[in-house]
mmCIF file with all atom_site columns, C-alpha atoms in Angstrom:
data_model
loop_
_atom_site.group_PDB
_atom_site.id
_atom_site.type_symbol
_atom_site.label_atom_id
_atom_site.label_alt_id
_atom_site.label_comp_id
_atom_site.label_asym_id
_atom_site.label_entity_id
_atom_site.label_seq_id
_atom_site.pdbx_PDB_ins_code
_atom_site.Cartn_x
_atom_site.Cartn_y
_atom_site.Cartn_z
_atom_site.occupancy
_atom_site.B_iso_or_equiv
_atom_site.pdbx_formal_charge
_atom_site.auth_seq_id
_atom_site.auth_comp_id
_atom_site.auth_asym_id
_atom_site.auth_atom_id
_atom_site.pdbx_PDB_model_num
ATOM 1   C CA . MET A 1 1   ? -13.856 -4.123  7.571  1.00 0.00 ? 7   MET A CA 1
ATOM 2   C CA . GLN A 1 2   ? -10.586 -2.236  7.997  1.00 0.00 ? 8   GLN A CA 1
ATOM 3   C CA . LYS A 1 3   ? -7.494  -4.341  7.331  1.00 0.00 ? 9   LYS A CA 1
ATOM 4   C CA . THR A 1 4   ? -4.503  -4.198  9.678  1.00 0.00 ? 10  THR A CA 1
ATOM 5   C CA . ILE A 1 5   ? -0.981  -3.966  8.298  1.00 0.00 ? 11  ILE A CA 1
ATOM 6   C CA . LEU A 1 6   ? 2.163   -4.456  10.358 1.00 0.00 ? 12  LEU A CA 1
ATOM 7   C CA . LEU A 1 7   ? 5.037   -2.353  9.039  1.00 0.00 ? 13  LEU A CA 1
ATOM 8   C CA . ILE A 1 8   ? 8.478   -3.471  10.243 1.00 0.00 ? 14  ILE A CA 1
ATOM 9   C CA . GLU A 1 9   ? 11.077  -0.881  9.205  1.00 0.00 ? 15  GLU A CA 1
ATOM 10  C CA . ASP A 1 10  ? 14.123  0.401   11.089 1.00 0.00 ? 16  ASP A CA 1
ATOM 11  C CA . ASN A 1 11  ? 14.468  3.662   9.136  1.00 0.00 ? 17  ASN A CA 1
ATOM 12  C CA . GLU A 1 12  ? 12.266  6.148   10.974 1.00 0.00 ? 18  GLU A CA 1
ATOM 13  C CA . ASP A 1 13  ? 11.582  8.392   7.958  1.00 0.00 ? 19  ASP A CA 1
ATOM 14  C CA . ILE A 1 14  ? 10.599  5.482   5.721  1.00 0.00 ? 20  ILE A CA 1
ATOM 15  C CA . ARG A 1 15  ? 8.520   3.916   8.510  1.00 0.00 ? 21  ARG A CA 1
ATOM 16  C CA . GLU A 1 16  ? 6.621   7.139   9.225  1.00 0.00 ? 22  GLU A CA 1
ATOM 17  C CA . ASN A 1 17  ? 6.067   8.018   5.565  1.00 0.00 ? 23  ASN A CA 1
ATOM 18  C CA . THR A 1 18  ? 4.901   4.524   4.624  1.00 0.00 ? 24  THR A CA 1
ATOM 19  C CA . ALA A 1 19  ? 2.652   4.300   7.689  1.00 0.00 ? 25  ALA A CA 1
ATOM 20  C CA . GLU A 1 20  ? 1.064   7.617   6.739  1.00 0.00 ? 26  GLU A CA 1
ATOM 21  C CA . LEU A 1 21  ? 0.444   6.425   3.158  1.00 0.00 ? 27  LEU A CA 1
ATOM 22  C CA . LEU A 1 22  ? -1.159  3.227   4.439  1.00 0.00 ? 28  LEU A CA 1
ATOM 23  C CA . ASP A 1 23  ? -3.280  5.139   6.933  1.00 0.00 ? 29  ASP A CA 1
ATOM 24  C CA . LEU A 1 24  ? -4.492  7.553   4.254  1.00 0.00 ? 30  LEU A CA 1
ATOM 25  C CA . GLU A 1 25  ? -5.438  4.542   2.122  1.00 0.00 ? 31  GLU A CA 1
ATOM 26  C CA . GLY A 1 26  ? -7.673  3.323   4.962  1.00 0.00 ? 32  GLY A CA 1
ATOM 27  C CA . TYR A 1 27  ? -5.544  0.652   6.587  1.00 0.00 ? 33  TYR A CA 1
ATOM 28  C CA . HIS A 1 28  ? -4.989  0.321   10.333 1.00 0.00 ? 34  HIS A CA 1
ATOM 29  C CA . VAL A 1 29  ? -1.197  0.419   10.735 1.00 0.00 ? 35  VAL A CA 1
ATOM 30  C CA . ILE A 1 30  ? 0.949   -1.071  13.479 1.00 0.00 ? 36  ILE A CA 1
ATOM 31  C CA . THR A 1 31  ? 4.672   -0.315  13.332 1.00 0.00 ? 37  THR A CA 1
ATOM 32  C CA . ALA A 1 32  ? 7.832   -1.906  14.664 1.00 0.00 ? 38  ALA A CA 1
ATOM 33  C CA . ASP A 1 33  ? 11.333  -0.480  14.392 1.00 0.00 ? 39  ASP A CA 1
ATOM 34  C CA . ASN A 1 34  ? 13.256  -3.771  14.463 1.00 0.00 ? 40  ASN A CA 1
ATOM 35  C CA . GLY A 1 35  ? 12.783  -7.435  13.656 1.00 0.00 ? 41  GLY A CA 1
ATOM 36  C CA . LEU A 1 36  ? 12.285  -8.747  17.187 1.00 0.00 ? 42  LEU A CA 1
ATOM 37  C CA . GLU A 1 37  ? 9.649   -6.121  17.924 1.00 0.00 ? 43  GLU A CA 1
ATOM 38  C CA . GLY A 1 38  ? 8.034   -6.982  14.588 1.00 0.00 ? 44  GLY A CA 1
ATOM 39  C CA . ILE A 1 39  ? 7.784   -10.643 15.565 1.00 0.00 ? 45  ILE A CA 1
ATOM 40  C CA . ARG A 1 40  ? 6.209   -9.676  18.905 1.00 0.00 ? 46  ARG A CA 1
ATOM 41  C CA . GLN A 1 41  ? 3.733   -7.325  17.201 1.00 0.00 ? 47  GLN A CA 1
ATOM 42  C CA . ALA A 1 42  ? 2.783   -9.953  14.612 1.00 0.00 ? 48  ALA A CA 1
ATOM 43  C CA . GLN A 1 43  ? 2.143   -12.602 17.256 1.00 0.00 ? 49  GLN A CA 1
ATOM 44  C CA . ALA A 1 44  ? 0.224   -10.217 19.521 1.00 0.00 ? 50  ALA A CA 1
ATOM 45  C CA . ASN A 1 45  ? -1.916  -8.512  16.847 1.00 0.00 ? 51  ASN A CA 1
ATOM 46  C CA . LEU A 1 46  ? -2.210  -11.069 14.008 1.00 0.00 ? 52  LEU A CA 1
ATOM 47  C CA . PRO A 1 47  ? -2.302  -8.447  11.233 1.00 0.00 ? 53  PRO A CA 1
ATOM 48  C CA . ASP A 1 48  ? -3.867  -9.087  7.836  1.00 0.00 ? 54  ASP A CA 1
ATOM 49  C CA . LEU A 1 49  ? -0.550  -8.369  6.087  1.00 0.00 ? 55  LEU A CA 1
ATOM 50  C CA . ILE A 1 50  ? 3.089   -7.679  7.012  1.00 0.00 ? 56  ILE A CA 1
ATOM 51  C CA . ILE A 1 51  ? 5.483   -5.333  5.227  1.00 0.00 ? 57  ILE A CA 1
ATOM 52  C CA . CYS A 1 52  ? 9.053   -5.914  6.389  1.00 0.00 ? 58  CYS A CA 1
ATOM 53  C CA . ASP A 1 53  ? 12.456  -4.444  5.603  1.00 0.00 ? 59  ASP A CA 1
ATOM 54  C CA . VAL A 1 54  ? 15.211  -7.006  4.995  1.00 0.00 ? 60  VAL A CA 1
ATOM 55  C CA . LEU A 1 55  ? 18.234  -5.352  6.598  1.00 0.00 ? 61  LEU A CA 1
ATOM 56  C CA . MET A 1 56  ? 17.494  -4.468  10.224 1.00 0.00 ? 62  MET A CA 1
ATOM 57  C CA . ARG A 1 57  ? 19.065  -4.711  13.643 1.00 0.00 ? 63  ARG A CA 1
ATOM 58  C CA . GLU A 1 58  ? 17.953  -7.293  16.234 1.00 0.00 ? 64  GLU A CA 1
ATOM 59  C CA . ALA A 1 59  ? 16.632  -9.677  13.565 1.00 0.00 ? 65  ALA A CA 1
ATOM 60  C CA . ASP A 1 60  ? 16.711  -9.261  9.785  1.00 0.00 ? 66  ASP A CA 1
ATOM 61  C CA . GLY A 1 61  ? 13.646  -9.650  7.601  1.00 0.00 ? 67  GLY A CA 1
ATOM 62  C CA . TYR A 1 62  ? 14.509  -13.220 6.630  1.00 0.00 ? 68  TYR A CA 1
ATOM 63  C CA . THR A 1 63  ? 14.629  -14.194 10.331 1.00 0.00 ? 69  THR A CA 1
ATOM 64  C CA . VAL A 1 64  ? 11.306  -12.459 10.927 1.00 0.00 ? 70  VAL A CA 1
ATOM 65  C CA . PHE A 1 65  ? 9.708   -14.317 7.999  1.00 0.00 ? 71  PHE A CA 1
ATOM 66  C CA . ARG A 1 66  ? 11.121  -17.717 9.032  1.00 0.00 ? 72  ARG A CA 1
ATOM 67  C CA . THR A 1 67  ? 10.013  -17.221 12.647 1.00 0.00 ? 73  THR A CA 1
ATOM 68  C CA . LEU A 1 68  ? 6.478   -16.255 11.636 1.00 0.00 ? 74  LEU A CA 1
ATOM 69  C CA . LEU A 1 69  ? 6.205   -19.198 9.236  1.00 0.00 ? 75  LEU A CA 1
ATOM 70  C CA . GLU A 1 70  ? 7.097   -21.576 12.093 1.00 0.00 ? 76  GLU A CA 1
ATOM 71  C CA . ASP A 1 71  ? 4.238   -20.226 14.244 1.00 0.00 ? 77  ASP A CA 1
ATOM 72  C CA . SER A 1 72  ? 0.827   -21.680 13.373 1.00 0.00 ? 78  SER A CA 1
ATOM 73  C CA . SER A 1 73  ? -0.913  -18.424 14.348 1.00 0.00 ? 79  SER A CA 1
ATOM 74  C CA . THR A 1 74  ? 1.161   -16.280 11.934 1.00 0.00 ? 80  THR A CA 1
ATOM 75  C CA . ARG A 1 75  ? 2.234   -18.626 9.128  1.00 0.00 ? 81  ARG A CA 1
ATOM 76  C CA . ASP A 1 76  ? -0.592  -17.648 6.766  1.00 0.00 ? 82  ASP A CA 1
ATOM 77  C CA . ILE A 1 77  ? -0.185  -13.865 7.047  1.00 0.00 ? 83  ILE A CA 1
ATOM 78  C CA . PRO A 1 78  ? 0.759   -12.436 3.625  1.00 0.00 ? 84  PRO A CA 1
ATOM 79  C CA . PHE A 1 79  ? 4.299   -11.024 3.688  1.00 0.00 ? 85  PHE A CA 1
ATOM 80  C CA . ILE A 1 80  ? 5.987   -8.310  1.607  1.00 0.00 ? 86  ILE A CA 1
ATOM 81  C CA . PHE A 1 81  ? 9.725   -7.733  1.801  1.00 0.00 ? 87  PHE A CA 1
ATOM 82  C CA . VAL A 1 82  ? 10.869  -4.182  1.071  1.00 0.00 ? 88  VAL A CA 1
ATOM 83  C CA . THR A 1 83  ? 14.544  -3.559  0.511  1.00 0.00 ? 89  THR A CA 1
ATOM 84  C CA . ALA A 1 84  ? 17.136  -1.603  -1.387 1.00 0.00 ? 90  ALA A CA 1
ATOM 85  C CA . LYS A 1 85  ? 18.787  -4.954  -2.214 1.00 0.00 ? 91  LYS A CA 1
ATOM 86  C CA . SER A 1 86  ? 17.774  -5.690  -5.789 1.00 0.00 ? 92  SER A CA 1
ATOM 87  C CA . GLU A 1 87  ? 19.960  -8.719  -6.472 1.00 0.00 ? 93  GLU A CA 1
ATOM 88  C CA . THR A 1 88  ? 18.182  -11.733 -7.910 1.00 0.00 ? 94  THR A CA 1
ATOM 89  C CA . ALA A 1 89  ? 19.876  -13.895 -5.252 1.00 0.00 ? 95  ALA A CA 1
ATOM 90  C CA . ASP A 1 90  ? 18.250  -11.847 -2.482 1.00 0.00 ? 96  ASP A CA 1
ATOM 91  C CA . ARG A 1 91  ? 14.836  -12.347 -4.018 1.00 0.00 ? 97  ARG A CA 1
ATOM 92  C CA . ALA A 1 92  ? 15.571  -16.068 -4.369 1.00 0.00 ? 98  ALA A CA 1
ATOM 93  C CA . ILE A 1 93  ? 16.464  -16.305 -0.660 1.00 0.00 ? 99  ILE A CA 1
ATOM 94  C CA . ALA A 1 94  ? 13.159  -14.684 0.283  1.00 0.00 ? 100 ALA A CA 1
ATOM 95  C CA . ARG A 1 95  ? 11.112  -16.928 -2.007 1.00 0.00 ? 101 ARG A CA 1
ATOM 96  C CA . ALA A 1 96  ? 12.985  -20.049 -0.859 1.00 0.00 ? 102 ALA A CA 1
ATOM 97  C CA . ILE A 1 97  ? 11.774  -19.372 2.673  1.00 0.00 ? 103 ILE A CA 1
ATOM 98  C CA . GLY A 1 98  ? 8.130   -19.151 1.643  1.00 0.00 ? 104 GLY A CA 1
ATOM 99  C CA . THR A 1 99  ? 5.509   -17.399 -0.461 1.00 0.00 ? 105 THR A CA 1
ATOM 100 C CA . CYS A 1 100 ? 6.081   -13.666 -0.345 1.00 0.00 ? 106 CYS A CA 1
ATOM 101 C CA . GLU A 1 101 ? 6.302   -10.547 -2.451 1.00 0.00 ? 107 GLU A CA 1
ATOM 102 C CA . TYR A 1 102 ? 9.437   -8.424  -2.821 1.00 0.00 ? 108 TYR A CA 1
ATOM 103 C CA . LEU A 1 103 ? 9.465   -4.664  -3.477 1.00 0.00 ? 109 LEU A CA 1
ATOM 104 C CA . ILE A 1 104 ? 12.641  -2.734  -4.242 1.00 0.00 ? 110 ILE A CA 1
ATOM 105 C CA . LYS A 1 105 ? 13.123  0.653   -2.538 1.00 0.00 ? 111 LYS A CA 1
ATOM 106 C CA . PRO A 1 106 ? 12.335  3.219   -3.592 1.00 0.00 ? 112 PRO A CA 1
ATOM 107 C CA . PHE A 1 107 ? 8.944   1.888   -4.685 1.00 0.00 ? 113 PHE A CA 1
ATOM 108 C CA . ASP A 1 108 ? 6.032   4.065   -5.721 1.00 0.00 ? 114 ASP A CA 1
ATOM 109 C CA . GLU A 1 109 ? 2.627   4.178   -4.048 1.00 0.00 ? 115 GLU A CA 1
ATOM 110 C CA . LYS A 1 110 ? 0.862   2.401   -6.914 1.00 0.00 ? 116 LYS A CA 1
ATOM 111 C CA . GLU A 1 111 ? 3.328   -0.495  -6.818 1.00 0.00 ? 117 GLU A CA 1
ATOM 112 C CA . LEU A 1 112 ? 2.894   -0.829  -3.043 1.00 0.00 ? 118 LEU A CA 1
ATOM 113 C CA . PHE A 1 113 ? -0.906  -0.677  -3.093 1.00 0.00 ? 119 PHE A CA 1
ATOM 114 C CA . ASP A 1 114 ? -1.193  -3.032  -6.078 1.00 0.00 ? 120 ASP A CA 1
ATOM 115 C CA . CYS A 1 115 ? 0.927   -5.549  -4.187 1.00 0.00 ? 121 CYS A CA 1
ATOM 116 C CA . ILE A 1 116 ? -1.115  -5.138  -0.987 1.00 0.00 ? 122 ILE A CA 1
ATOM 117 C CA . ARG A 1 117 ? -4.440  -5.477  -2.795 1.00 0.00 ? 123 ARG A CA 1
ATOM 118 C CA . GLY A 1 118 ? -3.204  -8.555  -4.639 1.00 0.00 ? 124 GLY A CA 1
ATOM 119 C CA . LEU A 1 119 ? -2.138  -10.270 -1.430 1.00 0.00 ? 125 LEU A CA 1
ATOM 120 C CA . LEU A 1 120 ? -5.241  -9.317  0.506  1.00 0.00 ? 126 LEU A CA 1
ATOM 121 C CA . SER A 1 121 ? -7.507  -10.622 -2.248 1.00 0.00 ? 127 SER A CA 1
ATOM 122 C CA . GLY A 1 122 ? -6.450  -14.182 -1.439 1.00 0.00 ? 128 GLY A CA 1
ATOM 123 C CA . PRO A 1 123 ? -3.921  -16.876 -2.271 1.00 0.00 ? 129 PRO A CA 1
ATOM 124 C CA . GLU A 1 124 ? -5.166  -17.239 -5.820 1.00 0.00 ? 130 GLU A CA 1
ATOM 125 C CA . SER A 1 125 ? -3.524  -13.882 -6.589 1.00 0.00 ? 131 SER A CA 1
ATOM 126 C CA . LEU A 1 126 ? -0.083  -15.395 -5.884 1.00 0.00 ? 132 LEU A CA 1
ATOM 127 C CA . ARG A 1 127 ? -0.343  -17.959 -8.637 1.00 0.00 ? 133 ARG A CA 1
#
C-alpha cells in the first residue's frame, strides 16, 4: 500500500524538489507552503509521515508539531524536522516537544529515505 507523506516547506524550490524525490520513490505526497496549512492538511488527510521545515511563516515547525501532538487523530504520525539550523539547542527543543527526527539541510536523498523508512517501520526503530 502506498504511504502518504505530508511535506510542509515554505521554500518553493525545496518543496517541489523534495516532493518530486518522494514521488519518484513511490510515496503519495501532499504539500503545504506554511505551518497553518500544514496543520490543516495533516488533520484532513492523516498522512503516514510528516516532513516539516522549522522556520516558516504563519506557524513555525515547533508550533505545527505541538499542535499535532495535542490532537488525538494526529499525535502518532511520525514527524521529521528539516532545517538549516544545526545547533544542538534547536534539536533539543524539537526532541523536548516529542519523539521526532531532525535532518539538517542540505540533506542527501539516502539520509532522507533512510530516516523515512526507519520511521515508517514502526516505533521500535526510534529506540
